[in-house]
Protein backbone atom coordinates (compact mmCIF):
# COMPACT_ATOMS: atom_id res chain seq x y z
CA UNK A 1 0.00 0.00 0.00
CA UNK A 2 0.91 3.66 -0.21
CA UNK A 3 3.21 5.07 2.43
CA UNK A 4 2.99 8.47 4.07
CA UNK A 5 5.86 9.50 6.29
CA UNK A 6 5.94 12.25 8.88
CA UNK A 7 8.94 13.85 10.43
CA UNK A 8 9.73 14.31 13.20
CA UNK A 9 7.88 11.68 15.24
CA UNK A 10 8.12 13.84 18.30
CA UNK A 11 9.42 17.29 19.10
CA UNK A 12 9.80 19.41 22.21
CA UNK A 13 10.12 23.14 21.76
CA UNK A 14 10.17 26.24 23.87
CA UNK A 15 7.19 28.53 24.06
CA UNK A 16 7.38 31.25 21.43
CA UNK A 17 9.41 29.29 18.92
CA UNK A 18 8.21 27.81 15.63
CA UNK A 19 8.15 24.16 14.69
CA UNK A 20 7.95 22.60 11.25
CA UNK A 21 6.42 19.18 10.62
CA UNK A 22 6.91 17.42 7.31
CA UNK A 23 4.53 15.02 5.59
CA UNK A 24 5.80 13.06 2.62
CA UNK A 25 4.12 10.62 0.28
CA UNK A 26 6.91 8.16 -0.38
CA UNK A 27 5.69 6.13 -3.32
CA UNK A 28 2.94 8.20 -4.86
CA UNK A 29 2.08 11.75 -5.74
CA UNK A 30 -0.48 13.57 -3.68
CA UNK A 31 -2.02 16.76 -4.96
CA UNK A 32 -3.97 17.03 -1.73
CA UNK A 33 -2.92 16.27 1.81
CA UNK A 34 -4.77 16.76 5.04
CA UNK A 35 -3.64 17.81 8.50
CA UNK A 36 -5.33 16.65 11.66
CA UNK A 37 -4.81 17.48 15.32
CA UNK A 38 -5.58 15.13 18.16
CA UNK A 39 -5.62 16.20 21.78
CA UNK A 40 -5.20 13.52 24.46
CA UNK A 41 -8.14 11.17 24.65
CA UNK A 42 -9.94 13.00 21.90
CA UNK A 43 -10.69 12.39 18.26
CA UNK A 44 -8.82 13.53 15.18
CA UNK A 45 -9.98 16.96 14.14
CA UNK A 46 -9.36 18.10 10.59
CA UNK A 47 -7.36 21.31 10.60
CA UNK A 48 -6.80 22.01 6.94
CA UNK A 49 -6.61 20.69 3.41
CA UNK A 50 -3.25 21.23 1.80
CA UNK A 51 -3.31 21.73 -1.97
CA UNK A 52 -0.20 21.44 -4.10
CA UNK A 53 0.66 24.76 -5.67
CA UNK A 54 -2.10 26.73 -4.02
CA UNK A 55 -3.26 27.98 -0.66
CA UNK A 56 -4.45 25.61 1.99
CA UNK A 57 -8.09 25.48 2.98
CA UNK A 58 -8.55 25.80 6.72
CA UNK A 59 -11.41 24.44 8.78
CA UNK A 60 -13.48 26.83 10.80
CA UNK A 61 -11.76 27.91 13.97
CA UNK A 62 -8.23 27.07 12.83
CA UNK A 63 -5.89 30.06 12.78
CA UNK A 64 -4.23 30.17 9.39
CA UNK A 65 -1.56 32.58 10.56
CA UNK A 66 -0.59 30.28 13.36
CA UNK A 67 -0.61 27.02 11.43
CA UNK A 68 1.19 27.70 8.19
CA UNK A 69 0.83 25.04 5.53
CA UNK A 70 2.99 24.78 2.46
CA UNK A 71 2.52 22.16 -0.25
CA UNK A 72 5.37 22.97 -2.58
CA UNK A 73 5.61 19.62 -4.36
CA UNK A 74 3.45 16.61 -5.14
CA UNK A 75 5.12 14.60 -2.39
CA UNK A 76 5.64 17.08 0.42
CA UNK A 77 3.42 19.18 2.64
CA UNK A 78 4.69 21.04 5.69
CA UNK A 79 2.86 22.35 8.72
CA UNK A 80 4.59 25.09 10.68
CA UNK A 81 3.29 25.93 14.13
CA UNK A 82 4.35 29.52 14.64
CA UNK A 83 4.97 31.08 18.03
CA UNK A 84 4.03 27.85 19.70
CA UNK A 85 2.42 27.87 23.13
CA UNK A 86 1.73 25.03 25.57
CA UNK A 87 -1.88 24.82 24.39
CA UNK A 88 -0.56 23.85 20.95
CA UNK A 89 0.87 20.68 22.42
CA UNK A 90 -0.88 17.90 20.59
CA UNK A 91 -0.55 14.97 18.22
CA UNK A 92 -0.51 16.10 14.60
CA UNK A 93 -1.26 13.62 11.81
CA UNK A 94 -1.23 14.07 8.07
CA UNK A 95 -2.93 12.00 5.40
CA UNK A 96 -3.06 11.71 1.64
CA UNK A 97 -5.11 9.87 -0.94
CA UNK A 98 -4.09 7.92 -3.98
CA UNK A 99 -5.66 9.50 -7.03
CA UNK A 100 -8.01 6.59 -7.61
CA UNK A 101 -8.80 5.53 -4.06
CA UNK A 102 -11.05 6.99 -1.36
CA UNK A 103 -8.88 5.46 1.32
CA UNK A 104 -6.68 7.91 3.17
CA UNK A 105 -3.15 6.90 4.05
CA UNK A 106 -1.93 8.35 7.31
CA UNK A 107 1.47 9.34 8.52
CA UNK A 108 2.65 7.99 11.84
CA UNK A 109 1.97 11.30 13.54
CA UNK A 110 4.07 13.91 15.30
CA UNK A 111 3.78 14.50 19.01
CA UNK A 112 4.46 18.16 19.79
CA UNK A 113 5.18 19.29 23.30
CA UNK A 114 5.60 22.99 23.95
CA UNK A 115 7.27 23.85 27.25
CA UNK B 1 -23.25 18.16 7.08
CA UNK B 2 -21.20 15.05 7.68
CA UNK B 3 -21.12 13.54 11.12
CA UNK B 4 -19.92 10.37 12.77
CA UNK B 5 -21.17 9.37 16.20
CA UNK B 6 -19.57 6.77 18.40
CA UNK B 7 -21.72 6.82 21.48
CA UNK B 8 -19.54 4.43 23.50
CA UNK B 9 -16.66 6.33 25.05
CA UNK B 10 -15.09 3.37 26.80
CA UNK B 11 -15.78 -0.33 26.89
CA UNK B 12 -14.18 -2.82 29.22
CA UNK B 13 -14.42 -6.56 28.64
CA UNK B 14 -12.74 -9.68 29.85
CA UNK B 15 -10.63 -11.66 27.43
CA UNK B 16 -12.60 -14.02 25.17
CA UNK B 17 -15.74 -11.96 25.40
CA UNK B 18 -17.32 -10.64 22.22
CA UNK B 19 -17.66 -6.87 21.93
CA UNK B 20 -19.48 -4.62 19.48
CA UNK B 21 -18.47 -1.05 18.80
CA UNK B 22 -21.24 1.15 17.47
CA UNK B 23 -20.99 3.77 14.74
CA UNK B 24 -23.75 5.96 13.35
CA UNK B 25 -23.11 8.38 10.53
CA UNK B 26 -24.81 11.27 8.78
CA UNK B 27 -24.28 12.47 5.24
CA UNK B 28 -26.35 13.82 2.39
CA UNK B 29 -24.08 12.31 -0.20
CA UNK B 30 -25.20 9.18 -1.99
CA UNK B 31 -21.59 8.16 -2.54
CA UNK B 32 -19.50 7.88 0.56
CA UNK B 33 -17.05 5.58 2.29
CA UNK B 34 -16.92 4.26 5.81
CA UNK B 35 -13.84 3.14 7.66
CA UNK B 36 -12.71 1.66 10.92
CA UNK B 37 -9.27 2.41 12.30
CA UNK B 38 -7.43 1.13 15.33
CA UNK B 39 -5.15 3.45 17.25
CA UNK B 40 -2.81 1.73 19.69
CA UNK B 41 -0.90 3.72 22.34
CA UNK B 42 1.83 4.51 19.81
CA UNK B 43 -0.66 6.79 18.07
CA UNK B 44 -0.32 5.44 14.56
CA UNK B 45 -3.62 4.74 12.85
CA UNK B 46 -4.10 1.17 11.66
CA UNK B 47 -6.57 0.70 8.82
CA UNK B 48 -9.06 -2.10 9.46
CA UNK B 49 -11.76 -1.89 6.80
CA UNK B 50 -13.36 0.27 4.14
CA UNK B 51 -16.92 0.08 2.87
CA UNK B 52 -18.50 2.12 0.11
CA UNK B 53 -22.10 3.27 0.23
CA UNK B 54 -23.20 0.88 -2.49
CA UNK B 55 -21.93 -2.24 -0.81
CA UNK B 56 -23.97 -3.31 2.18
CA UNK B 57 -22.51 -6.77 2.29
CA UNK B 58 -21.24 -7.58 5.74
CA UNK B 59 -17.68 -8.69 6.09
CA UNK B 60 -15.76 -11.02 8.32
CA UNK B 61 -12.02 -11.04 8.69
CA UNK B 62 -10.79 -13.46 11.29
CA UNK B 63 -12.14 -12.33 14.65
CA UNK B 64 -13.38 -9.06 13.18
CA UNK B 65 -16.74 -8.52 11.54
CA UNK B 66 -18.61 -5.48 10.33
CA UNK B 67 -22.33 -4.84 9.94
CA UNK B 68 -23.25 -2.05 7.53
CA UNK B 69 -26.91 -1.02 7.48
CA UNK B 70 -27.84 1.98 5.37
CA UNK B 71 -31.41 1.93 6.68
CA UNK B 72 -30.15 2.89 10.12
CA UNK B 73 -26.97 4.67 8.94
CA UNK B 74 -24.89 2.36 11.07
CA UNK B 75 -21.58 0.62 10.57
CA UNK B 76 -20.92 -1.49 13.63
CA UNK B 77 -17.76 -3.43 14.38
CA UNK B 78 -17.65 -6.68 16.34
CA UNK B 79 -14.59 -8.35 17.80
CA UNK B 80 -15.17 -11.99 18.61
CA UNK B 81 -13.23 -13.68 21.39
CA UNK B 82 -11.42 -10.48 22.32
CA UNK B 83 -7.76 -10.53 23.27
CA UNK B 84 -5.62 -8.21 25.37
CA UNK B 85 -3.88 -7.04 22.19
CA UNK B 86 -7.20 -5.66 20.99
CA UNK B 87 -6.97 -2.96 23.66
CA UNK B 88 -6.82 0.34 21.78
CA UNK B 89 -8.93 3.24 20.65
CA UNK B 90 -11.12 2.47 17.66
CA UNK B 91 -12.31 5.17 15.30
CA UNK B 92 -15.10 5.05 12.80
CA UNK B 93 -14.65 7.48 9.92
CA UNK B 94 -16.62 8.80 6.98
CA UNK B 95 -15.20 10.06 3.69
CA UNK B 96 -17.42 12.08 1.40
CA UNK B 97 -17.58 15.19 -0.68
CA UNK B 98 -18.48 18.08 1.54
CA UNK B 99 -18.06 21.81 1.48
CA UNK B 100 -14.49 22.37 0.39
CA UNK B 101 -13.90 19.00 -1.20
CA UNK B 102 -13.42 15.36 -0.34
CA UNK B 103 -12.69 14.86 3.35
CA UNK B 104 -12.47 12.22 6.00
CA UNK B 105 -14.01 12.95 9.37
CA UNK B 106 -13.77 10.84 12.47
CA UNK B 107 -16.03 9.83 15.27
CA UNK B 108 -14.99 10.54 18.84
CA UNK B 109 -13.53 7.08 19.21
CA UNK B 110 -14.21 4.17 21.54
CA UNK B 111 -11.53 3.14 23.97
CA UNK B 112 -11.55 -0.63 24.40
CA UNK B 113 -9.97 -2.28 27.42
CA UNK B 114 -9.58 -6.03 27.28
CA UNK B 115 -8.59 -7.52 30.61
CA UNK B 116 -6.84 -10.85 30.97
GROMACS .gro file of C-alpha atoms in nm:
model
  231
    1UNK     CA    1   0.000   0.000   0.000
    2UNK     CA    2   0.091   0.366  -0.021
    3UNK     CA    3   0.321   0.507   0.243
    4UNK     CA    4   0.299   0.847   0.407
    5UNK     CA    5   0.586   0.950   0.629
    6UNK     CA    6   0.594   1.225   0.888
    7UNK     CA    7   0.894   1.385   1.043
    8UNK     CA    8   0.973   1.431   1.320
    9UNK     CA    9   0.788   1.168   1.524
   10UNK     CA   10   0.812   1.384   1.830
   11UNK     CA   11   0.942   1.729   1.910
   12UNK     CA   12   0.980   1.941   2.221
   13UNK     CA   13   1.012   2.314   2.176
   14UNK     CA   14   1.017   2.624   2.387
   15UNK     CA   15   0.719   2.853   2.406
   16UNK     CA   16   0.738   3.125   2.143
   17UNK     CA   17   0.941   2.929   1.892
   18UNK     CA   18   0.821   2.781   1.563
   19UNK     CA   19   0.815   2.416   1.469
   20UNK     CA   20   0.795   2.260   1.125
   21UNK     CA   21   0.642   1.918   1.062
   22UNK     CA   22   0.691   1.742   0.731
   23UNK     CA   23   0.453   1.502   0.559
   24UNK     CA   24   0.580   1.306   0.262
   25UNK     CA   25   0.412   1.062   0.028
   26UNK     CA   26   0.691   0.816  -0.038
   27UNK     CA   27   0.569   0.613  -0.332
   28UNK     CA   28   0.294   0.820  -0.486
   29UNK     CA   29   0.208   1.175  -0.574
   30UNK     CA   30  -0.048   1.357  -0.368
   31UNK     CA   31  -0.202   1.676  -0.496
   32UNK     CA   32  -0.397   1.703  -0.173
   33UNK     CA   33  -0.292   1.627   0.181
   34UNK     CA   34  -0.477   1.676   0.504
   35UNK     CA   35  -0.364   1.781   0.850
   36UNK     CA   36  -0.533   1.665   1.166
   37UNK     CA   37  -0.481   1.748   1.532
   38UNK     CA   38  -0.558   1.513   1.816
   39UNK     CA   39  -0.562   1.620   2.178
   40UNK     CA   40  -0.520   1.352   2.446
   41UNK     CA   41  -0.814   1.117   2.465
   42UNK     CA   42  -0.994   1.300   2.190
   43UNK     CA   43  -1.069   1.239   1.826
   44UNK     CA   44  -0.882   1.353   1.518
   45UNK     CA   45  -0.998   1.696   1.414
   46UNK     CA   46  -0.936   1.810   1.059
   47UNK     CA   47  -0.736   2.131   1.060
   48UNK     CA   48  -0.680   2.201   0.694
   49UNK     CA   49  -0.661   2.069   0.341
   50UNK     CA   50  -0.325   2.123   0.180
   51UNK     CA   51  -0.331   2.173  -0.197
   52UNK     CA   52  -0.020   2.144  -0.410
   53UNK     CA   53   0.066   2.476  -0.567
   54UNK     CA   54  -0.210   2.673  -0.402
   55UNK     CA   55  -0.326   2.798  -0.066
   56UNK     CA   56  -0.445   2.561   0.199
   57UNK     CA   57  -0.809   2.548   0.298
   58UNK     CA   58  -0.855   2.580   0.672
   59UNK     CA   59  -1.141   2.444   0.878
   60UNK     CA   60  -1.348   2.683   1.080
   61UNK     CA   61  -1.176   2.791   1.397
   62UNK     CA   62  -0.823   2.707   1.283
   63UNK     CA   63  -0.589   3.006   1.278
   64UNK     CA   64  -0.423   3.017   0.939
   65UNK     CA   65  -0.156   3.258   1.056
   66UNK     CA   66  -0.059   3.028   1.336
   67UNK     CA   67  -0.061   2.702   1.143
   68UNK     CA   68   0.119   2.770   0.819
   69UNK     CA   69   0.083   2.504   0.553
   70UNK     CA   70   0.299   2.478   0.246
   71UNK     CA   71   0.252   2.216  -0.025
   72UNK     CA   72   0.537   2.297  -0.258
   73UNK     CA   73   0.561   1.962  -0.436
   74UNK     CA   74   0.345   1.661  -0.514
   75UNK     CA   75   0.512   1.460  -0.239
   76UNK     CA   76   0.564   1.708   0.042
   77UNK     CA   77   0.342   1.918   0.264
   78UNK     CA   78   0.469   2.104   0.569
   79UNK     CA   79   0.286   2.235   0.872
   80UNK     CA   80   0.459   2.509   1.068
   81UNK     CA   81   0.329   2.593   1.413
   82UNK     CA   82   0.435   2.952   1.464
   83UNK     CA   83   0.497   3.108   1.803
   84UNK     CA   84   0.403   2.785   1.970
   85UNK     CA   85   0.242   2.787   2.313
   86UNK     CA   86   0.173   2.503   2.557
   87UNK     CA   87  -0.188   2.482   2.439
   88UNK     CA   88  -0.056   2.385   2.095
   89UNK     CA   89   0.087   2.068   2.242
   90UNK     CA   90  -0.088   1.790   2.059
   91UNK     CA   91  -0.055   1.497   1.822
   92UNK     CA   92  -0.051   1.610   1.460
   93UNK     CA   93  -0.126   1.362   1.181
   94UNK     CA   94  -0.123   1.407   0.807
   95UNK     CA   95  -0.293   1.200   0.540
   96UNK     CA   96  -0.306   1.171   0.164
   97UNK     CA   97  -0.511   0.987  -0.094
   98UNK     CA   98  -0.409   0.792  -0.398
   99UNK     CA   99  -0.566   0.950  -0.703
  100UNK     CA  100  -0.801   0.659  -0.761
  101UNK     CA  101  -0.880   0.553  -0.406
  102UNK     CA  102  -1.105   0.699  -0.136
  103UNK     CA  103  -0.888   0.546   0.132
  104UNK     CA  104  -0.668   0.791   0.317
  105UNK     CA  105  -0.315   0.690   0.405
  106UNK     CA  106  -0.193   0.835   0.731
  107UNK     CA  107   0.147   0.934   0.852
  108UNK     CA  108   0.265   0.799   1.184
  109UNK     CA  109   0.197   1.130   1.354
  110UNK     CA  110   0.407   1.391   1.530
  111UNK     CA  111   0.378   1.450   1.901
  112UNK     CA  112   0.446   1.816   1.979
  113UNK     CA  113   0.518   1.929   2.330
  114UNK     CA  114   0.560   2.299   2.395
  115UNK     CA  115   0.727   2.385   2.725
  116UNK     CA  116  -2.325   1.816   0.708
  117UNK     CA  117  -2.120   1.505   0.768
  118UNK     CA  118  -2.112   1.354   1.112
  119UNK     CA  119  -1.992   1.037   1.277
  120UNK     CA  120  -2.117   0.937   1.620
  121UNK     CA  121  -1.957   0.677   1.840
  122UNK     CA  122  -2.172   0.682   2.148
  123UNK     CA  123  -1.954   0.443   2.350
  124UNK     CA  124  -1.666   0.633   2.505
  125UNK     CA  125  -1.509   0.337   2.680
  126UNK     CA  126  -1.578  -0.033   2.689
  127UNK     CA  127  -1.418  -0.282   2.922
  128UNK     CA  128  -1.442  -0.656   2.864
  129UNK     CA  129  -1.274  -0.968   2.985
  130UNK     CA  130  -1.063  -1.166   2.743
  131UNK     CA  131  -1.260  -1.402   2.517
  132UNK     CA  132  -1.574  -1.196   2.540
  133UNK     CA  133  -1.732  -1.064   2.222
  134UNK     CA  134  -1.766  -0.687   2.193
  135UNK     CA  135  -1.948  -0.462   1.948
  136UNK     CA  136  -1.847  -0.105   1.880
  137UNK     CA  137  -2.124   0.115   1.747
  138UNK     CA  138  -2.099   0.377   1.474
  139UNK     CA  139  -2.375   0.596   1.335
  140UNK     CA  140  -2.311   0.838   1.053
  141UNK     CA  141  -2.481   1.127   0.878
  142UNK     CA  142  -2.428   1.247   0.524
  143UNK     CA  143  -2.635   1.382   0.239
  144UNK     CA  144  -2.408   1.231  -0.020
  145UNK     CA  145  -2.520   0.918  -0.199
  146UNK     CA  146  -2.159   0.816  -0.254
  147UNK     CA  147  -1.950   0.788   0.056
  148UNK     CA  148  -1.705   0.558   0.229
  149UNK     CA  149  -1.692   0.426   0.581
  150UNK     CA  150  -1.384   0.314   0.766
  151UNK     CA  151  -1.271   0.166   1.092
  152UNK     CA  152  -0.927   0.241   1.230
  153UNK     CA  153  -0.743   0.113   1.533
  154UNK     CA  154  -0.515   0.345   1.725
  155UNK     CA  155  -0.281   0.173   1.969
  156UNK     CA  156  -0.090   0.372   2.234
  157UNK     CA  157   0.183   0.451   1.981
  158UNK     CA  158  -0.066   0.679   1.807
  159UNK     CA  159  -0.032   0.544   1.456
  160UNK     CA  160  -0.362   0.474   1.285
  161UNK     CA  161  -0.410   0.117   1.166
  162UNK     CA  162  -0.657   0.070   0.882
  163UNK     CA  163  -0.906  -0.210   0.946
  164UNK     CA  164  -1.176  -0.189   0.680
  165UNK     CA  165  -1.336   0.027   0.414
  166UNK     CA  166  -1.692   0.008   0.287
  167UNK     CA  167  -1.850   0.212   0.011
  168UNK     CA  168  -2.210   0.327   0.023
  169UNK     CA  169  -2.320   0.088  -0.249
  170UNK     CA  170  -2.193  -0.224  -0.081
  171UNK     CA  171  -2.397  -0.331   0.218
  172UNK     CA  172  -2.251  -0.677   0.229
  173UNK     CA  173  -2.124  -0.758   0.574
  174UNK     CA  174  -1.768  -0.869   0.609
  175UNK     CA  175  -1.576  -1.102   0.832
  176UNK     CA  176  -1.202  -1.104   0.869
  177UNK     CA  177  -1.079  -1.346   1.129
  178UNK     CA  178  -1.214  -1.233   1.465
  179UNK     CA  179  -1.338  -0.906   1.318
  180UNK     CA  180  -1.674  -0.852   1.154
  181UNK     CA  181  -1.861  -0.548   1.033
  182UNK     CA  182  -2.233  -0.484   0.994
  183UNK     CA  183  -2.325  -0.205   0.753
  184UNK     CA  184  -2.691  -0.102   0.748
  185UNK     CA  185  -2.784   0.198   0.537
  186UNK     CA  186  -3.141   0.193   0.668
  187UNK     CA  187  -3.015   0.289   1.012
  188UNK     CA  188  -2.697   0.467   0.894
  189UNK     CA  189  -2.489   0.236   1.107
  190UNK     CA  190  -2.158   0.062   1.057
  191UNK     CA  191  -2.092  -0.149   1.363
  192UNK     CA  192  -1.776  -0.343   1.438
  193UNK     CA  193  -1.765  -0.668   1.634
  194UNK     CA  194  -1.459  -0.835   1.780
  195UNK     CA  195  -1.517  -1.199   1.861
  196UNK     CA  196  -1.323  -1.368   2.139
  197UNK     CA  197  -1.142  -1.048   2.232
  198UNK     CA  198  -0.776  -1.053   2.327
  199UNK     CA  199  -0.562  -0.821   2.537
  200UNK     CA  200  -0.388  -0.704   2.219
  201UNK     CA  201  -0.720  -0.566   2.099
  202UNK     CA  202  -0.697  -0.296   2.366
  203UNK     CA  203  -0.682   0.034   2.178
  204UNK     CA  204  -0.893   0.324   2.065
  205UNK     CA  205  -1.112   0.247   1.766
  206UNK     CA  206  -1.231   0.517   1.530
  207UNK     CA  207  -1.510   0.505   1.280
  208UNK     CA  208  -1.465   0.748   0.992
  209UNK     CA  209  -1.662   0.880   0.698
  210UNK     CA  210  -1.520   1.006   0.369
  211UNK     CA  211  -1.742   1.208   0.140
  212UNK     CA  212  -1.758   1.519  -0.068
  213UNK     CA  213  -1.848   1.808   0.154
  214UNK     CA  214  -1.806   2.181   0.148
  215UNK     CA  215  -1.449   2.237   0.039
  216UNK     CA  216  -1.390   1.900  -0.120
  217UNK     CA  217  -1.342   1.536  -0.034
  218UNK     CA  218  -1.269   1.486   0.335
  219UNK     CA  219  -1.247   1.222   0.600
  220UNK     CA  220  -1.401   1.295   0.937
  221UNK     CA  221  -1.377   1.084   1.247
  222UNK     CA  222  -1.603   0.983   1.527
  223UNK     CA  223  -1.499   1.054   1.884
  224UNK     CA  224  -1.353   0.708   1.921
  225UNK     CA  225  -1.421   0.417   2.154
  226UNK     CA  226  -1.153   0.314   2.397
  227UNK     CA  227  -1.155  -0.063   2.440
  228UNK     CA  228  -0.997  -0.228   2.742
  229UNK     CA  229  -0.958  -0.603   2.728
  230UNK     CA  230  -0.859  -0.752   3.061
  231UNK     CA  231  -0.684  -1.085   3.097
   0.00000   0.00000   0.00000
